[in-house]
Amino acid sequence: MDYFRKMRGTTQSPPRVGAGEVAWSFAGAFVGIAAVGFLHAGLLDATGLGLLIGSFGATAVLVYGAIKSPLAQPRNVLFGHVLSALAGVAAQQALGEVVWLAAALAVASAIAIMHLTKTLHPPGGATALIAVIGGDSVHALGYLYALVPAGLGATVLLLVALIVNNIPKNRRYPEFWW
């Protein structure tokens, strides 16, 4: 019965954040995603490269809305995306003919690699999965996918997080670098 008792949880949900925190989270996410989108549309789209991937939405939640989380710190954001992208590309190239198996291997490998390197960043799982299910345009990038869009986009989101999150006196980012 201990097995089922563990499913009840052990504590309560955290309190709601204040209006200022909501406003700064909104502002950071808006500017960060807009910067990545602007670079995508203005510079890279014409070259056939893309910069916007779905996992950056989840990264924005962490780096602008949960800035004290260990999962939102620069090391985790940058290396979580890059290492997961490498895992995803490797899985796609090894097992791409069996998409469900390549997808499972990509996400599981990404989690294991992030654990081993202390870079756990949940959106990295999506970055790995996109390498498998992203279609021909993503597959054509090969390992370049780890640099553009994964590494470059994560870097842009981090730069905006450093600027926006340190404007108000009561916010500070990051908690640690390495």
PDB file of C-alpha atoms in Angstrom:
ATOM      1  CA  MET A   1       0.000   0.000   0.000  1.00  0.00           C
ATOM      2  CA  ASP A   2       3.000   2.338   0.322  1.00  0.00           C
ATOM      3  CA  TYR A   3       3.148   2.293  -3.459  1.00  0.00           C
ATOM      4  CA  PHE A   4      -0.295   3.935  -3.796  1.00  0.00           C
ATOM      5  CA  ARG A   5       0.182   6.186  -0.754  1.00  0.00           C
ATOM      6  CA  LYS A   6       3.180   7.798  -2.484  1.00  0.00           C
ATOM      7  CA  MET A   7       0.838   9.001  -5.259  1.00  0.00           C
ATOM      8  CA  ARG A   8      -0.978  11.365  -2.866  1.00  0.00           C
ATOM      9  CA  GLY A   9       1.957  13.802  -2.833  1.00  0.00           C
ATOM     10  CA  THR A  10       3.776  15.208   0.152  1.00  0.00           C
ATOM     11  CA  THR A  11       3.247  18.950   0.109  1.00  0.00           C
ATOM     12  CA  GLN A  12       1.076  21.762  -1.273  1.00  0.00           C
ATOM     13  CA  SER A  13       1.453  23.698  -4.494  1.00  0.00           C
ATOM     14  CA  PRO A  14       3.540  26.881  -4.223  1.00  0.00           C
ATOM     15  CA  PRO A  15       1.793  30.238  -3.745  1.00  0.00           C
ATOM     16  CA  ARG A  16       0.807  32.403  -6.710  1.00  0.00           C
ATOM     17  CA  VAL A  17       3.440  34.922  -7.824  1.00  0.00           C
ATOM     18  CA  GLY A  18       2.803  38.675  -7.662  1.00  0.00           C
ATOM     19  CA  ALA A  19       1.704  40.921 -10.515  1.00  0.00           C
ATOM     20  CA  GLY A  20       5.234  42.297 -10.973  1.00  0.00           C
ATOM     21  CA  GLU A  21       6.624  38.813 -11.452  1.00  0.00           C
ATOM     22  CA  VAL A  22       3.904  38.061 -14.001  1.00  0.00           C
ATOM     23  CA  ALA A  23       4.659  41.273 -15.895  1.00  0.00           C
ATOM     24  CA  TRP A  24       8.424  40.656 -16.032  1.00  0.00           C
ATOM     25  CA  SER A  25       7.893  37.037 -17.079  1.00  0.00           C
ATOM     26  CA  PHE A  26       5.590  38.216 -19.864  1.00  0.00           C
ATOM     27  CA  ALA A  27       8.026  40.916 -20.988  1.00  0.00           C
ATOM     28  CA  GLY A  28      10.990  38.547 -21.020  1.00  0.00           C
ATOM     29  CA  ALA A  29       9.153  35.829 -22.925  1.00  0.00           C
ATOM     30  CA  PHE A  30       7.809  38.334 -25.445  1.00  0.00           C
ATOM     31  CA  VAL A  31      11.201  39.929 -26.124  1.00  0.00           C
ATOM     32  CA  GLY A  32      13.083  36.598 -26.107  1.00  0.00           C
ATOM     33  CA  ILE A  33      10.796  34.769 -28.515  1.00  0.00           C
ATOM     34  CA  ALA A  34      10.468  37.908 -30.667  1.00  0.00           C
ATOM     35  CA  ALA A  35      14.271  38.155 -30.906  1.00  0.00           C
ATOM     36  CA  VAL A  36      14.575  34.534 -31.997  1.00  0.00           C
ATOM     37  CA  GLY A  37      11.682  34.963 -34.428  1.00  0.00           C
ATOM     38  CA  PHE A  38      13.126  38.186 -35.849  1.00  0.00           C
ATOM     39  CA  LEU A  39      16.503  36.539 -36.454  1.00  0.00           C
ATOM     40  CA  HIS A  40      14.709  33.588 -38.037  1.00  0.00           C
ATOM     41  CA  ALA A  41      12.633  35.720 -40.392  1.00  0.00           C
ATOM     42  CA  GLY A  42      15.156  38.448 -41.052  1.00  0.00           C
ATOM     43  CA  LEU A  43      18.401  36.539 -41.459  1.00  0.00           C
ATOM     44  CA  LEU A  44      18.177  32.782 -41.562  1.00  0.00           C
ATOM     45  CA  ASP A  45      14.940  31.912 -43.343  1.00  0.00           C
ATOM     46  CA  ALA A  46      16.307  33.037 -46.715  1.00  0.00           C
ATOM     47  CA  THR A  47      19.314  30.742 -46.254  1.00  0.00           C
ATOM     48  CA  GLY A  48      17.148  27.679 -45.660  1.00  0.00           C
ATOM     49  CA  LEU A  49      18.043  27.562 -41.998  1.00  0.00           C
ATOM     50  CA  GLY A  50      15.515  28.058 -39.232  1.00  0.00           C
ATOM     51  CA  LEU A  51      15.859  29.340 -35.720  1.00  0.00           C
ATOM     52  CA  LEU A  52      12.429  28.813 -34.200  1.00  0.00           C
ATOM     53  CA  ILE A  53      11.770  25.378 -32.738  1.00  0.00           C
ATOM     54  CA  GLY A  54       8.926  24.417 -30.446  1.00  0.00           C
ATOM     55  CA  SER A  55      11.122  23.574 -27.489  1.00  0.00           C
ATOM     56  CA  PHE A  56      12.102  27.248 -27.151  1.00  0.00           C
ATOM     57  CA  GLY A  57       8.593  27.995 -25.879  1.00  0.00           C
ATOM     58  CA  ALA A  58       9.262  25.722 -22.909  1.00  0.00           C
ATOM     59  CA  THR A  59      12.699  27.257 -22.420  1.00  0.00           C
ATOM     60  CA  ALA A  60      11.048  30.687 -22.292  1.00  0.00           C
ATOM     61  CA  VAL A  61       8.793  29.479 -19.469  1.00  0.00           C
ATOM     62  CA  LEU A  62      11.846  28.497 -17.461  1.00  0.00           C
ATOM     63  CA  VAL A  63      14.251  31.396 -18.167  1.00  0.00           C
ATOM     64  CA  TYR A  64      11.607  34.114 -17.781  1.00  0.00           C
ATOM     65  CA  GLY A  65       8.998  32.499 -15.517  1.00  0.00           C
ATOM     66  CA  ALA A  66      10.999  30.236 -13.187  1.00  0.00           C
ATOM     67  CA  ILE A  67      14.360  31.991 -13.091  1.00  0.00           C
ATOM     68  CA  LYS A  68      15.545  30.438  -9.812  1.00  0.00           C
ATOM     69  CA  SER A  69      14.990  26.874 -11.004  1.00  0.00           C
ATOM     70  CA  PRO A  70      18.219  24.877 -11.435  1.00  0.00           C
ATOM     71  CA  LEU A  71      16.722  23.752 -14.753  1.00  0.00           C
ATOM     72  CA  ALA A  72      16.667  27.379 -15.987  1.00  0.00           C
ATOM     73  CA  GLN A  73      20.324  28.213 -15.428  1.00  0.00           C
ATOM     74  CA  PRO A  74      22.621  29.028 -18.391  1.00  0.00           C
ATOM     75  CA  ARG A  75      24.600  25.782 -18.316  1.00  0.00           C
ATOM     76  CA  ASN A  76      21.409  23.748 -18.392  1.00  0.00           C
ATOM     77  CA  VAL A  77      19.750  25.847 -21.098  1.00  0.00           C
ATOM     78  CA  LEU A  78      22.657  25.943 -23.540  1.00  0.00           C
ATOM     79  CA  PHE A  79      24.112  22.475 -23.097  1.00  0.00           C
ATOM     80  CA  GLY A  80      20.714  20.879 -22.512  1.00  0.00           C
ATOM     81  CA  HIS A  81      19.625  21.987 -25.982  1.00  0.00           C
ATOM     82  CA  VAL A  82      22.918  21.274 -27.788  1.00  0.00           C
ATOM     83  CA  LEU A  83      23.538  17.833 -26.264  1.00  0.00           C
ATOM     84  CA  SER A  84      19.911  16.824 -26.748  1.00  0.00           C
ATOM     85  CA  ALA A  85      20.033  17.951 -30.364  1.00  0.00           C
ATOM     86  CA  LEU A  86      23.118  15.784 -30.923  1.00  0.00           C
ATOM     87  CA  ALA A  87      21.337  12.818 -29.327  1.00  0.00           C
ATOM     88  CA  GLY A  88      18.282  13.420 -31.484  1.00  0.00           C
ATOM     89  CA  VAL A  89      20.246  13.644 -34.726  1.00  0.00           C
ATOM     90  CA  ALA A  90      22.199  10.489 -33.883  1.00  0.00           C
ATOM     91  CA  ALA A  91      18.973   8.599 -33.129  1.00  0.00           C
ATOM     92  CA  GLN A  92      17.351   9.838 -36.341  1.00  0.00           C
ATOM     93  CA  GLN A  93      20.336   8.839 -38.441  1.00  0.00           C
ATOM     94  CA  ALA A  94      20.608   5.414 -36.800  1.00  0.00           C
ATOM     95  CA  LEU A  95      16.924   4.464 -36.653  1.00  0.00           C
ATOM     96  CA  GLY A  96      15.082   7.061 -38.737  1.00  0.00           C
ATOM     97  CA  GLU A  97      13.296   4.391 -40.782  1.00  0.00           C
ATOM     98  CA  VAL A  98      11.443   3.361 -37.613  1.00  0.00           C
ATOM     99  CA  VAL A  99      10.279   6.756 -36.370  1.00  0.00           C
ATOM    100  CA  TRP A 100       8.681   5.593 -33.105  1.00  0.00           C
ATOM    101  CA  LEU A 101      11.875   3.809 -32.080  1.00  0.00           C
ATOM    102  CA  ALA A 102      14.138   6.702 -33.114  1.00  0.00           C
ATOM    103  CA  ALA A 103      11.915   9.134 -31.172  1.00  0.00           C
ATOM    104  CA  ALA A 104      12.060   7.016 -28.026  1.00  0.00           C
ATOM    105  CA  LEU A 105      15.833   6.594 -28.292  1.00  0.00           C
ATOM    106  CA  ALA A 106      16.317  10.335 -28.918  1.00  0.00           C
ATOM    107  CA  VAL A 107      14.395  11.483 -25.840  1.00  0.00           C
ATOM    108  CA  ALA A 108      15.700   8.752 -23.526  1.00  0.00           C
ATOM    109  CA  SER A 109      19.294   9.390 -24.637  1.00  0.00           C
ATOM    110  CA  ALA A 110      18.866  13.135 -24.207  1.00  0.00           C
ATOM    111  CA  ILE A 111      17.676  12.679 -20.617  1.00  0.00           C
ATOM    112  CA  ALA A 112      20.537  10.306 -19.799  1.00  0.00           C
ATOM    113  CA  ILE A 113      23.155  12.615 -21.328  1.00  0.00           C
ATOM    114  CA  MET A 114      21.752  15.666 -19.554  1.00  0.00           C
ATOM    115  CA  HIS A 115      21.778  13.791 -16.224  1.00  0.00           C
ATOM    116  CA  LEU A 116      25.374  12.649 -16.745  1.00  0.00           C
ATOM    117  CA  THR A 117      26.541  16.160 -17.646  1.00  0.00           C
ATOM    118  CA  LYS A 118      24.464  18.010 -15.014  1.00  0.00           C
ATOM    119  CA  THR A 119      22.660  19.911 -17.765  1.00  0.00           C
ATOM    120  CA  LEU A 120      19.074  18.708 -17.254  1.00  0.00           C
ATOM    121  CA  HIS A 121      16.761  21.091 -19.105  1.00  0.00           C
ATOM    122  CA  PRO A 122      13.296  19.615 -19.862  1.00  0.00           C
ATOM    123  CA  PRO A 123      12.870  21.423 -23.211  1.00  0.00           C
ATOM    124  CA  GLY A 124      15.954  19.488 -24.349  1.00  0.00           C
ATOM    125  CA  GLY A 125      13.723  16.424 -24.622  1.00  0.00           C
ATOM    126  CA  ALA A 126      11.611  18.283 -27.169  1.00  0.00           C
ATOM    127  CA  THR A 127      14.732  19.432 -29.020  1.00  0.00           C
ATOM    128  CA  ALA A 128      15.810  15.785 -29.340  1.00  0.00           C
ATOM    129  CA  LEU A 129      12.334  14.728 -30.466  1.00  0.00           C
ATOM    130  CA  ILE A 130      12.160  17.491 -33.086  1.00  0.00           C
ATOM    131  CA  ALA A 131      15.393  16.145 -34.589  1.00  0.00           C
ATOM    132  CA  VAL A 132      13.479  12.934 -35.335  1.00  0.00           C
ATOM    133  CA  ILE A 133       9.987  14.170 -36.236  1.00  0.00           C
ATOM    134  CA  GLY A 134      10.883  17.611 -37.645  1.00  0.00           C
ATOM    135  CA  GLY A 135      10.709  16.483 -41.257  1.00  0.00           C
ATOM    136  CA  ASP A 136      13.049  16.715 -44.218  1.00  0.00           C
ATOM    137  CA  SER A 137      14.186  20.288 -43.555  1.00  0.00           C
ATOM    138  CA  VAL A 138      15.407  19.349 -40.065  1.00  0.00           C
ATOM    139  CA  HIS A 139      16.891  16.025 -41.222  1.00  0.00           C
ATOM    140  CA  ALA A 140      18.822  17.815 -43.984  1.00  0.00           C
ATOM    141  CA  LEU A 141      20.681  19.858 -41.355  1.00  0.00           C
ATOM    142  CA  GLY A 142      22.295  16.775 -39.850  1.00  0.00           C
ATOM    143  CA  TYR A 143      24.486  17.652 -36.879  1.00  0.00           C
ATOM    144  CA  LEU A 144      24.332  21.346 -37.811  1.00  0.00           C
ATOM    145  CA  TYR A 145      20.911  21.204 -36.079  1.00  0.00           C
ATOM    146  CA  ALA A 146      22.801  21.213 -32.746  1.00  0.00           C
ATOM    147  CA  LEU A 147      24.311  24.617 -33.582  1.00  0.00           C
ATOM    148  CA  VAL A 148      21.494  26.209 -35.605  1.00  0.00           C
ATOM    149  CA  PRO A 149      18.778  26.336 -34.421  1.00  0.00           C
ATOM    150  CA  ALA A 150      19.391  24.629 -31.054  1.00  0.00           C
ATOM    151  CA  GLY A 151      22.584  26.342 -29.848  1.00  0.00           C
ATOM    152  CA  LEU A 152      22.101  29.747 -31.454  1.00  0.00           C
ATOM    153  CA  GLY A 153      18.439  30.050 -30.443  1.00  0.00           C
ATOM    154  CA  ALA A 154      19.205  29.034 -26.853  1.00  0.00           C
ATOM    155  CA  THR A 155      22.004  31.621 -26.766  1.00  0.00           C
ATOM    156  CA  VAL A 156      19.637  34.386 -27.895  1.00  0.00           C
ATOM    157  CA  LEU A 157      17.073  33.396 -25.243  1.00  0.00           C
ATOM    158  CA  LEU A 158      19.840  33.432 -22.606  1.00  0.00           C
ATOM    159  CA  LEU A 159      21.101  36.873 -23.618  1.00  0.00           C
ATOM    160  CA  VAL A 160      17.601  38.322 -23.383  1.00  0.00           C
ATOM    161  CA  ALA A 161      17.116  36.582 -20.012  1.00  0.00           C
ATOM    162  CA  LEU A 162      20.314  38.156 -18.675  1.00  0.00           C
ATOM    163  CA  ILE A 163      19.162  41.621 -19.736  1.00  0.00           C
ATOM    164  CA  VAL A 164      15.457  41.507 -18.839  1.00  0.00           C
ATOM    165  CA  ASN A 165      15.641  39.467 -15.632  1.00  0.00           C
ATOM    166  CA  ASN A 166      18.172  41.838 -14.055  1.00  0.00           C
ATOM    167  CA  ILE A 167      16.252  45.071 -14.731  1.00  0.00           C
ATOM    168  CA  PRO A 168      13.933  44.942 -11.673  1.00  0.00           C
ATOM    169  CA  LYS A 169      15.609  45.212  -8.284  1.00  0.00           C
ATOM    170  CA  ASN A 170      13.874  42.123  -6.916  1.00  0.00           C
ATOM    171  CA  ARG A 171      14.872  39.740  -9.746  1.00  0.00           C
ATOM    172  CA  ARG A 172      18.290  38.245 -10.333  1.00  0.00           C
ATOM    173  CA  TYR A 173      19.477  35.860 -13.048  1.00  0.00           C
ATOM    174  CA  PRO A 174      21.338  33.548 -13.127  1.00  0.00           C
ATOM    175  CA  GLU A 175      21.641  31.734  -9.828  1.00  0.00           C
ATOM    176  CA  PHE A 176      24.859  30.099 -11.116  1.00  0.00           C
ATOM    177  CA  TRP A 177      26.753  29.726 -14.380  1.00  0.00           C
ATOM    178  CA  TRP A 178      28.567  26.383 -14.227  1.00  0.00           C
TER     179      TRP A 178
END
